[in-house]
Amino acid sequence: MVTKIDHIGIAVANLDEALKFYEEVLGIKCVDTEVVEEQKVKTAFLPIGDTEVELLESTDKEGPIAKFIEKRGEGIQHIAYRVENIEKALEEVKAKGIRLIDEKPRKGAGGAKIAFLHPKSTFGVLIELCER
Ligand code: ZN
């Protein structure tokens, strides 16, 4: 069903500081940043090979990334898998009894269509399905 790892979402407290590490130490260049109002998040995109690191900084202390950091600290927040048809993929996983966070796809960063699966159904990993 999934075709590749689309990106790895990493929650950071300070995007500029994190970018310094990724760019200056690891040598992965940020190609773009985007504020996704709906998710109260500022995202930086760092393509590497045929996948991408996405750094996520909350723009609001009530946002999901702020809450994640409060509870678990900075770190990997989600893994995004690429699918060809997200509506179909959601139907399939739902039919297999997997709990969904998003019943319907919503708009993610970079114009992607995304939907999250509940970590309680996925062995503790917040999984994003992503069509682009
Ligand atoms: Zn993502």
CSV table of N, CA and C and ligand atoms in Angstrom, one decimal:
chain,number,residue,atom,x,y,z
A,1,MET,N,0.8,-1.2,0.0
A,1,MET,CA,0.0,0.0,0.0
A,1,MET,C,0.8,1.3,0.0
A,2,VAL,N,1.9,1.3,0.9
A,2,VAL,CA,2.7,2.5,0.9
A,2,VAL,C,3.9,2.2,-0.1
A,3,THR,N,4.4,3.3,-0.6
A,3,THR,CA,5.5,3.2,-1.6
A,3,THR,C,6.9,3.6,-1.2
A,4,LYS,N,6.9,4.4,-0.2
A,4,LYS,CA,8.2,4.9,0.3
A,4,LYS,C,8.0,5.7,1.6
A,5,ILE,N,9.1,6.0,2.3
A,5,ILE,CA,9.0,6.9,3.4
A,5,ILE,C,9.1,8.3,2.8
A,6,ASP,N,8.0,9.0,3.0
A,6,ASP,CA,7.9,10.4,2.4
A,6,ASP,C,8.8,11.4,3.2
A,7,HIS,N,8.6,11.3,4.4
A,7,HIS,CA,9.4,12.2,5.3
A,7,HIS,C,9.4,11.7,6.8
A,8,ILE,N,10.3,12.2,7.5
A,8,ILE,CA,10.3,12.0,9.0
A,8,ILE,C,10.1,13.4,9.6
A,9,GLY,N,9.1,13.4,10.5
A,9,GLY,CA,8.7,14.7,11.1
A,9,GLY,C,9.3,14.7,12.5
A,10,ILE,N,10.1,15.8,12.7
A,10,ILE,CA,10.9,15.9,14.0
A,10,ILE,C,10.5,17.2,14.7
A,11,ALA,N,10.0,17.1,15.9
A,11,ALA,CA,9.5,18.2,16.7
A,11,ALA,C,10.7,18.9,17.3
A,12,VAL,N,10.9,20.2,17.1
A,12,VAL,CA,12.0,21.0,17.7
A,12,VAL,C,11.4,22.2,18.4
A,13,ALA,N,12.1,22.6,19.5
A,13,ALA,CA,11.7,23.8,20.2
A,13,ALA,C,12.0,25.1,19.5
A,14,ASN,N,13.2,25.1,18.8
A,14,ASN,CA,13.6,26.3,18.1
A,14,ASN,C,14.1,25.9,16.7
A,15,LEU,N,13.4,26.3,15.7
A,15,LEU,CA,13.7,25.9,14.3
A,15,LEU,C,15.0,26.4,13.9
A,16,ASP,N,15.4,27.6,14.2
A,16,ASP,CA,16.6,28.2,13.7
A,16,ASP,C,17.8,27.4,14.3
A,17,GLU,N,17.7,27.1,15.6
A,17,GLU,CA,18.8,26.4,16.2
A,17,GLU,C,18.9,25.0,15.6
A,18,ALA,N,17.8,24.3,15.4
A,18,ALA,CA,17.8,23.0,14.9
A,18,ALA,C,18.4,23.0,13.4
A,19,LEU,N,18.0,24.0,12.7
A,19,LEU,CA,18.5,24.1,11.3
A,19,LEU,C,20.0,24.2,11.2
A,20,LYS,N,20.5,25.0,12.2
A,20,LYS,CA,22.0,25.1,12.2
A,20,LYS,C,22.7,23.7,12.3
A,21,PHE,N,22.1,22.9,13.2
A,21,PHE,CA,22.7,21.5,13.3
A,21,PHE,C,22.5,20.7,12.0
A,22,TYR,N,21.3,20.7,11.5
A,22,TYR,CA,21.1,19.9,10.3
A,22,TYR,C,22.0,20.4,9.1
A,23,GLU,N,22.0,21.7,9.0
A,23,GLU,CA,22.8,22.3,7.8
A,23,GLU,C,24.3,22.3,8.0
A,24,GLU,N,24.7,22.7,9.2
A,24,GLU,CA,26.1,22.9,9.4
A,24,GLU,C,26.9,21.7,9.9
A,25,VAL,N,26.2,20.8,10.6
A,25,VAL,CA,26.8,19.6,11.1
A,25,VAL,C,26.5,18.4,10.1
A,26,LEU,N,25.3,18.2,9.8
A,26,LEU,CA,24.9,17.1,8.9
A,26,LEU,C,25.0,17.4,7.4
A,27,GLY,N,25.0,18.7,7.1
A,27,GLY,CA,25.1,19.1,5.8
A,27,GLY,C,23.9,18.8,4.9
A,28,ILE,N,22.7,18.8,5.5
A,28,ILE,CA,21.4,18.7,4.8
A,28,ILE,C,20.8,20.1,4.7
A,29,LYS,N,20.6,20.5,3.5
A,29,LYS,CA,20.2,21.9,3.3
A,29,LYS,C,18.6,22.0,3.3
A,30,CYS,N,18.2,23.1,4.0
A,30,CYS,CA,16.8,23.4,4.0
A,30,CYS,C,16.4,24.1,2.7
A,31,VAL,N,15.4,23.6,2.0
A,31,VAL,CA,15.0,24.2,0.7
A,31,VAL,C,13.8,25.1,0.8
A,32,ASP,N,13.1,25.0,1.9
A,32,ASP,CA,11.9,25.8,2.1
A,32,ASP,C,11.4,25.8,3.5
A,33,THR,N,10.7,26.8,3.9
A,33,THR,CA,9.9,26.7,5.1
A,33,THR,C,8.5,27.1,4.8
A,34,GLU,N,7.6,26.7,5.7
A,34,GLU,CA,6.2,27.0,5.5
A,34,GLU,C,5.4,27.0,6.8
A,35,VAL,N,4.6,28.0,7.0
A,35,VAL,CA,3.7,28.0,8.2
A,35,VAL,C,2.4,27.3,7.8
A,36,VAL,N,2.0,26.3,8.5
A,36,VAL,CA,0.7,25.6,8.3
A,36,VAL,C,-0.2,26.0,9.5
A,37,GLU,N,-1.0,27.1,9.2
A,37,GLU,CA,-1.8,27.7,10.3
A,37,GLU,C,-2.7,26.6,11.0
A,38,GLU,N,-3.3,25.8,10.2
A,38,GLU,CA,-4.3,24.8,10.7
A,38,GLU,C,-3.6,23.9,11.8
A,39,GLN,N,-2.3,23.6,11.6
A,39,GLN,CA,-1.6,22.8,12.5
A,39,GLN,C,-0.8,23.6,13.5
A,40,LYS,N,-0.8,24.9,13.4
A,40,LYS,CA,-0.1,25.8,14.3
A,40,LYS,C,1.4,25.4,14.3
A,41,VAL,N,1.9,25.3,13.1
A,41,VAL,CA,3.3,24.8,13.0
A,41,VAL,C,4.1,25.5,11.9
A,42,LYS,N,5.4,25.7,12.2
A,42,LYS,CA,6.2,26.2,11.1
A,42,LYS,C,7.1,25.0,10.7
A,43,THR,N,7.2,24.7,9.5
A,43,THR,CA,7.9,23.5,9.0
A,43,THR,C,9.1,23.9,8.1
A,44,ALA,N,10.2,23.2,8.3
A,44,ALA,CA,11.3,23.4,7.4
A,44,ALA,C,11.5,22.1,6.7
A,45,PHE,N,11.8,22.1,5.4
A,45,PHE,CA,11.9,20.9,4.5
A,45,PHE,C,13.4,20.7,4.2
A,46,LEU,N,13.9,19.5,4.5
A,46,LEU,CA,15.3,19.2,4.2
A,46,LEU,C,15.4,17.9,3.5
A,47,PRO,N,15.3,17.9,2.1
A,47,PRO,CA,15.4,16.7,1.4
A,47,PRO,C,16.7,16.0,1.5
A,48,ILE,N,16.7,14.7,1.6
A,48,ILE,CA,17.9,13.9,1.7
A,48,ILE,C,17.7,12.6,1.0
A,49,GLY,N,18.5,12.3,-0.1
A,49,GLY,CA,18.2,11.2,-0.9
A,49,GLY,C,16.8,11.3,-1.5
A,50,ASP,N,16.0,10.2,-1.5
A,50,ASP,CA,14.7,10.4,-2.1
A,50,ASP,C,13.6,10.5,-1.0
A,51,THR,N,14.1,11.0,0.2
A,51,THR,CA,13.1,11.3,1.3
A,51,THR,C,13.5,12.6,1.9
A,52,GLU,N,12.9,12.9,3.0
A,52,GLU,CA,13.0,14.3,3.5
A,52,GLU,C,12.9,14.3,5.0
A,53,VAL,N,13.6,15.2,5.6
A,53,VAL,CA,13.4,15.5,7.1
A,53,VAL,C,12.6,16.7,7.1
A,54,GLU,N,11.5,16.7,8.0
A,54,GLU,CA,10.7,17.9,8.2
A,54,GLU,C,10.9,18.3,9.7
A,55,LEU,N,11.4,19.5,9.9
A,55,LEU,CA,11.5,20.0,11.2
A,55,LEU,C,10.3,20.8,11.5
A,56,LEU,N,9.7,20.6,12.7
A,56,LEU,CA,8.4,21.2,13.1
A,56,LEU,C,8.6,22.0,14.3
A,57,GLU,N,8.3,23.3,14.2
A,57,GLU,CA,8.3,24.2,15.4
A,57,GLU,C,6.9,24.7,15.6
A,58,SER,N,6.4,24.6,16.8
A,58,SER,CA,5.1,25.1,17.1
A,58,SER,C,5.0,26.6,17.0
A,59,THR,N,3.9,27.2,16.5
A,59,THR,CA,3.7,28.6,16.4
A,59,THR,C,2.8,29.1,17.6
A,60,ASP,N,2.4,28.1,18.4
A,60,ASP,CA,1.4,28.4,19.4
A,60,ASP,C,1.6,27.4,20.5
A,61,LYS,N,1.6,27.9,21.8
A,61,LYS,CA,1.9,26.9,22.9
A,61,LYS,C,0.7,25.9,23.1
A,62,GLU,N,-0.4,26.1,22.4
A,62,GLU,CA,-1.5,25.1,22.5
A,62,GLU,C,-1.4,24.1,21.3
A,63,GLY,N,-0.5,24.3,20.4
A,63,GLY,CA,-0.5,23.5,19.2
A,63,GLY,C,0.0,22.1,19.5
A,64,PRO,N,-0.3,21.2,18.6
A,64,PRO,CA,0.1,19.8,18.8
A,64,PRO,C,1.6,19.5,18.9
A,65,ILE,N,2.4,20.3,18.3
A,65,ILE,CA,3.8,20.1,18.4
A,65,ILE,C,4.3,20.6,19.8
A,66,ALA,N,3.7,21.7,20.3
A,66,ALA,CA,4.1,22.2,21.6
A,66,ALA,C,3.7,21.2,22.7
A,67,LYS,N,2.5,20.6,22.5
A,67,LYS,CA,2.0,19.6,23.4
A,67,LYS,C,2.9,18.4,23.4
A,68,PHE,N,3.3,18.0,22.2
A,68,PHE,CA,4.2,16.8,22.1
A,68,PHE,C,5.5,17.0,22.8
A,69,ILE,N,6.1,18.2,22.6
A,69,ILE,CA,7.4,18.5,23.3
A,69,ILE,C,7.2,18.6,24.8
A,70,GLU,N,6.1,19.2,25.2
A,70,GLU,CA,5.8,19.2,26.7
A,70,GLU,C,5.7,17.8,27.3
A,71,LYS,N,5.1,16.9,26.6
A,71,LYS,CA,4.9,15.6,27.1
A,71,LYS,C,6.1,14.7,27.0
A,72,ARG,N,6.8,14.8,25.8
A,72,ARG,CA,7.8,13.8,25.5
A,72,ARG,C,9.2,14.4,25.1
A,73,GLY,N,9.2,15.7,25.1
A,73,GLY,CA,10.5,16.3,24.7
A,73,GLY,C,10.7,16.4,23.2
A,74,GLU,N,11.7,17.0,22.8
A,74,GLU,CA,12.0,17.1,21.3
A,74,GLU,C,12.3,15.7,20.8
A,75,GLY,N,12.1,15.6,19.5
A,75,GLY,CA,12.4,14.3,18.9
A,75,GLY,C,11.5,13.9,17.7
A,76,ILE,N,11.6,12.6,17.3
A,76,ILE,CA,10.8,12.2,16.2
A,76,ILE,C,9.3,12.2,16.6
A,77,GLN,N,8.5,12.9,15.8
A,77,GLN,CA,7.1,13.0,16.2
A,77,GLN,C,6.2,12.1,15.3
A,78,HIS,N,6.6,12.0,14.0
A,78,HIS,CA,5.8,11.1,13.2
A,78,HIS,C,6.7,10.6,12.0
A,79,ILE,N,6.2,9.5,11.4
A,79,ILE,CA,6.8,9.0,10.2
A,79,ILE,C,5.7,9.1,9.1
A,80,ALA,N,6.1,9.6,8.0
A,80,ALA,CA,5.1,9.8,6.9
A,80,ALA,C,5.4,8.8,5.8
A,81,TYR,N,4.4,8.0,5.4
A,81,TYR,CA,4.5,7.1,4.3
A,81,TYR,C,3.8,7.6,3.1
A,82,ARG,N,4.4,7.5,1.9
A,82,ARG,CA,3.7,8.0,0.7
A,82,ARG,C,2.7,6.9,0.2
A,83,VAL,N,1.5,7.4,-0.1
A,83,VAL,CA,0.5,6.5,-0.8
A,83,VAL,C,0.1,7.2,-2.1
A,84,GLU,N,-0.4,6.3,-3.0
A,84,GLU,CA,-0.8,6.9,-4.3
A,84,GLU,C,-2.2,7.5,-4.3
A,85,ASN,N,-3.1,6.9,-3.5
A,85,ASN,CA,-4.4,7.3,-3.4
A,85,ASN,C,-4.8,7.3,-1.9
A,86,ILE,N,-4.9,8.5,-1.3
A,86,ILE,CA,-5.0,8.5,0.2
A,86,ILE,C,-6.4,8.2,0.6
A,87,GLU,N,-7.4,8.5,-0.2
A,87,GLU,CA,-8.8,8.2,0.2
A,87,GLU,C,-8.9,6.6,0.2
A,88,LYS,N,-8.4,6.0,-0.8
A,88,LYS,CA,-8.4,4.5,-0.9
A,88,LYS,C,-7.6,3.9,0.3
A,89,ALA,N,-6.5,4.5,0.5
A,89,ALA,CA,-5.6,3.9,1.6
A,89,ALA,C,-6.3,4.0,3.0
A,90,LEU,N,-7.0,5.2,3.2
A,90,LEU,CA,-7.7,5.3,4.5
A,90,LEU,C,-8.9,4.3,4.6
A,91,GLU,N,-9.6,4.1,3.5
A,91,GLU,CA,-10.6,3.1,3.5
A,91,GLU,C,-10.1,1.7,3.9
A,92,GLU,N,-8.9,1.4,3.2
A,92,GLU,CA,-8.3,0.1,3.5
A,92,GLU,C,-7.9,-0.1,4.9
A,93,VAL,N,-7.2,0.9,5.5
A,93,VAL,CA,-6.7,0.7,6.9
A,93,VAL,C,-7.9,0.7,7.8
A,94,LYS,N,-8.9,1.5,7.5
A,94,LYS,CA,-10.1,1.5,8.4
A,94,LYS,C,-10.8,0.1,8.4
A,95,ALA,N,-10.9,-0.5,7.2
A,95,ALA,CA,-11.5,-1.8,7.0
A,95,ALA,C,-10.7,-2.8,7.8
A,96,LYS,N,-9.4,-2.6,8.0
A,96,LYS,CA,-8.6,-3.6,8.7
A,96,LYS,C,-8.6,-3.3,10.2
A,97,GLY,N,-9.5,-2.4,10.7
A,97,GLY,CA,-9.7,-2.2,12.1
A,97,GLY,C,-8.7,-1.2,12.7
A,98,ILE,N,-8.0,-0.5,11.9
A,98,ILE,CA,-7.0,0.5,12.4
A,98,ILE,C,-7.7,1.8,12.8
A,99,ARG,N,-7.3,2.3,14.0
A,99,ARG,CA,-8.0,3.5,14.4
A,99,ARG,C,-7.3,4.7,13.7
A,100,LEU,N,-8.2,5.6,13.2
A,100,LEU,CA,-7.7,6.8,12.5
A,100,LEU,C,-7.8,8.0,13.3
A,101,ILE,N,-6.9,8.9,13.2
A,101,ILE,CA,-7.1,10.3,13.7
A,101,ILE,C,-7.9,11.1,12.7
A,102,ASP,N,-7.5,11.0,11.5
A,102,ASP,CA,-8.3,11.7,10.4
A,102,ASP,C,-9.1,10.8,9.6
A,103,GLU,N,-10.4,10.9,9.7
A,103,GLU,CA,-11.3,10.1,8.8
A,103,GLU,C,-11.1,10.5,7.3
A,104,LYS,N,-10.9,11.8,7.2
A,104,LYS,CA,-10.7,12.3,5.8
A,104,LYS,C,-9.4,13.0,5.7
A,105,PRO,N,-8.8,13.0,4.5
A,105,PRO,CA,-7.5,13.7,4.3
A,105,PRO,C,-7.6,15.2,4.5
A,106,ARG,N,-6.6,15.8,5.0
A,106,ARG,CA,-6.5,17.2,5.1
A,106,ARG,C,-5.3,17.7,4.4
A,107,LYS,N,-5.2,19.1,4.4
A,107,LYS,CA,-4.1,19.7,3.7
A,107,LYS,C,-2.8,19.7,4.6
A,108,GLY,N,-1.7,19.2,4.1
A,108,GLY,CA,-0.5,19.3,4.8
A,108,GLY,C,0.5,20.3,4.2
A,109,ALA,N,1.7,20.3,4.7
A,109,ALA,CA,2.7,21.2,4.2
A,109,ALA,C,3.0,20.8,2.7
A,110,GLY,N,3.4,21.7,1.9
A,110,GLY,CA,3.8,21.5,0.6
A,110,GLY,C,2.7,21.0,-0.3
A,111,GLY,N,1.5,21.3,0.0
A,111,GLY,CA,0.3,21.0,-0.8
A,111,GLY,C,-0.1,19.5,-0.8
A,112,ALA,N,0.5,18.7,0.1
A,112,ALA,CA,0.2,17.3,0.2
A,112,ALA,C,-1.1,17.1,0.8
A,113,LYS,N,-1.7,15.9,0.5
A,113,LYS,CA,-2.9,15.5,1.2
A,113,LYS,C,-2.4,14.5,2.3
A,114,ILE,N,-2.8,14.7,3.5
A,114,ILE,CA,-2.3,13.9,4.6
A,114,ILE,C,-3.4,13.4,5.5
A,115,ALA,N,-3.1,12.3,6.2
A,115,ALA,CA,-4.0,11.8,7.3
A,115,ALA,C,-3.2,11.0,8.3
A,116,PHE,N,-3.6,11.1,9.5
A,116,PHE,CA,-2.8,10.4,10.6
A,116,PHE,C,-3.6,9.2,11.1
A,117,LEU,N,-2.8,8.1,11.4
A,117,LEU,CA,-3.3,6.9,12.0
A,117,LEU,C,-3.0,7.0,13.5
A,118,HIS,N,-3.9,6.5,14.3
A,118,HIS,CA,-3.7,6.6,15.8
A,118,HIS,C,-2.5,5.7,16.3
A,119,PRO,N,-1.6,6.3,17.1
A,119,PRO,CA,-0.5,5.4,17.6
A,119,PRO,C,-0.9,4.2,18.4
A,120,LYS,N,-2.1,4.3,18.9
A,120,LYS,CA,-2.6,3.1,19.7
A,120,LYS,C,-2.8,1.9,18.8
A,121,SER,N,-3.0,2.2,17.5
A,121,SER,CA,-3.2,1.1,16.5
A,121,SER,C,-1.9,0.7,15.7
A,122,THR,N,-0.8,1.5,16.0
A,122,THR,CA,0.4,1.3,15.1
A,122,THR,C,1.6,1.1,16.0
A,123,PHE,N,1.5,0.5,17.1
A,123,PHE,CA,2.7,0.1,17.9
A,123,PHE,C,3.4,1.4,18.4
A,124,GLY,N,2.7,2.4,18.7
A,124,GLY,CA,3.3,3.6,19.3
A,124,GLY,C,3.8,4.7,18.4
A,125,VAL,N,3.7,4.4,17.1
A,125,VAL,CA,4.3,5.4,16.1
A,125,VAL,C,3.1,6.2,15.5
A,126,LEU,N,3.2,7.5,15.6
A,126,LEU,CA,2.3,8.3,14.9
A,126,LEU,C,2.6,8.3,13.4
A,127,ILE,N,1.7,7.6,12.6
A,127,ILE,CA,1.9,7.4,11.2
A,127,ILE,C,1.1,8.4,10.4
A,128,GLU,N,1.8,9.1,9.5
A,128,GLU,CA,1.1,9.9,8.5
A,128,GLU,C,1.0,9.3,7.2
A,129,LEU,N,-0.1,9.2,6.6
A,129,LEU,CA,-0.2,8.8,5.2
A,129,LEU,C,-0.2,10.1,4.4
A,130,CYS,N,0.5,10.1,3.2
A,130,CYS,CA,0.8,11.3,2.5
A,130,CYS,C,0.7,11.1,1.0
A,131,GLU,N,-0.2,11.8,0.4
A,131,GLU,CA,-0.3,11.7,-1.1
A,131,GLU,C,0.2,13.1,-1.7
A,132,ARG,N,1.1,13.0,-2.7
A,132,ARG,CA,1.5,14.2,-3.4
A,132,ARG,C,1.9,14.0,-4.8
B,1,ZN,ZN,4.5,15.1,8.2
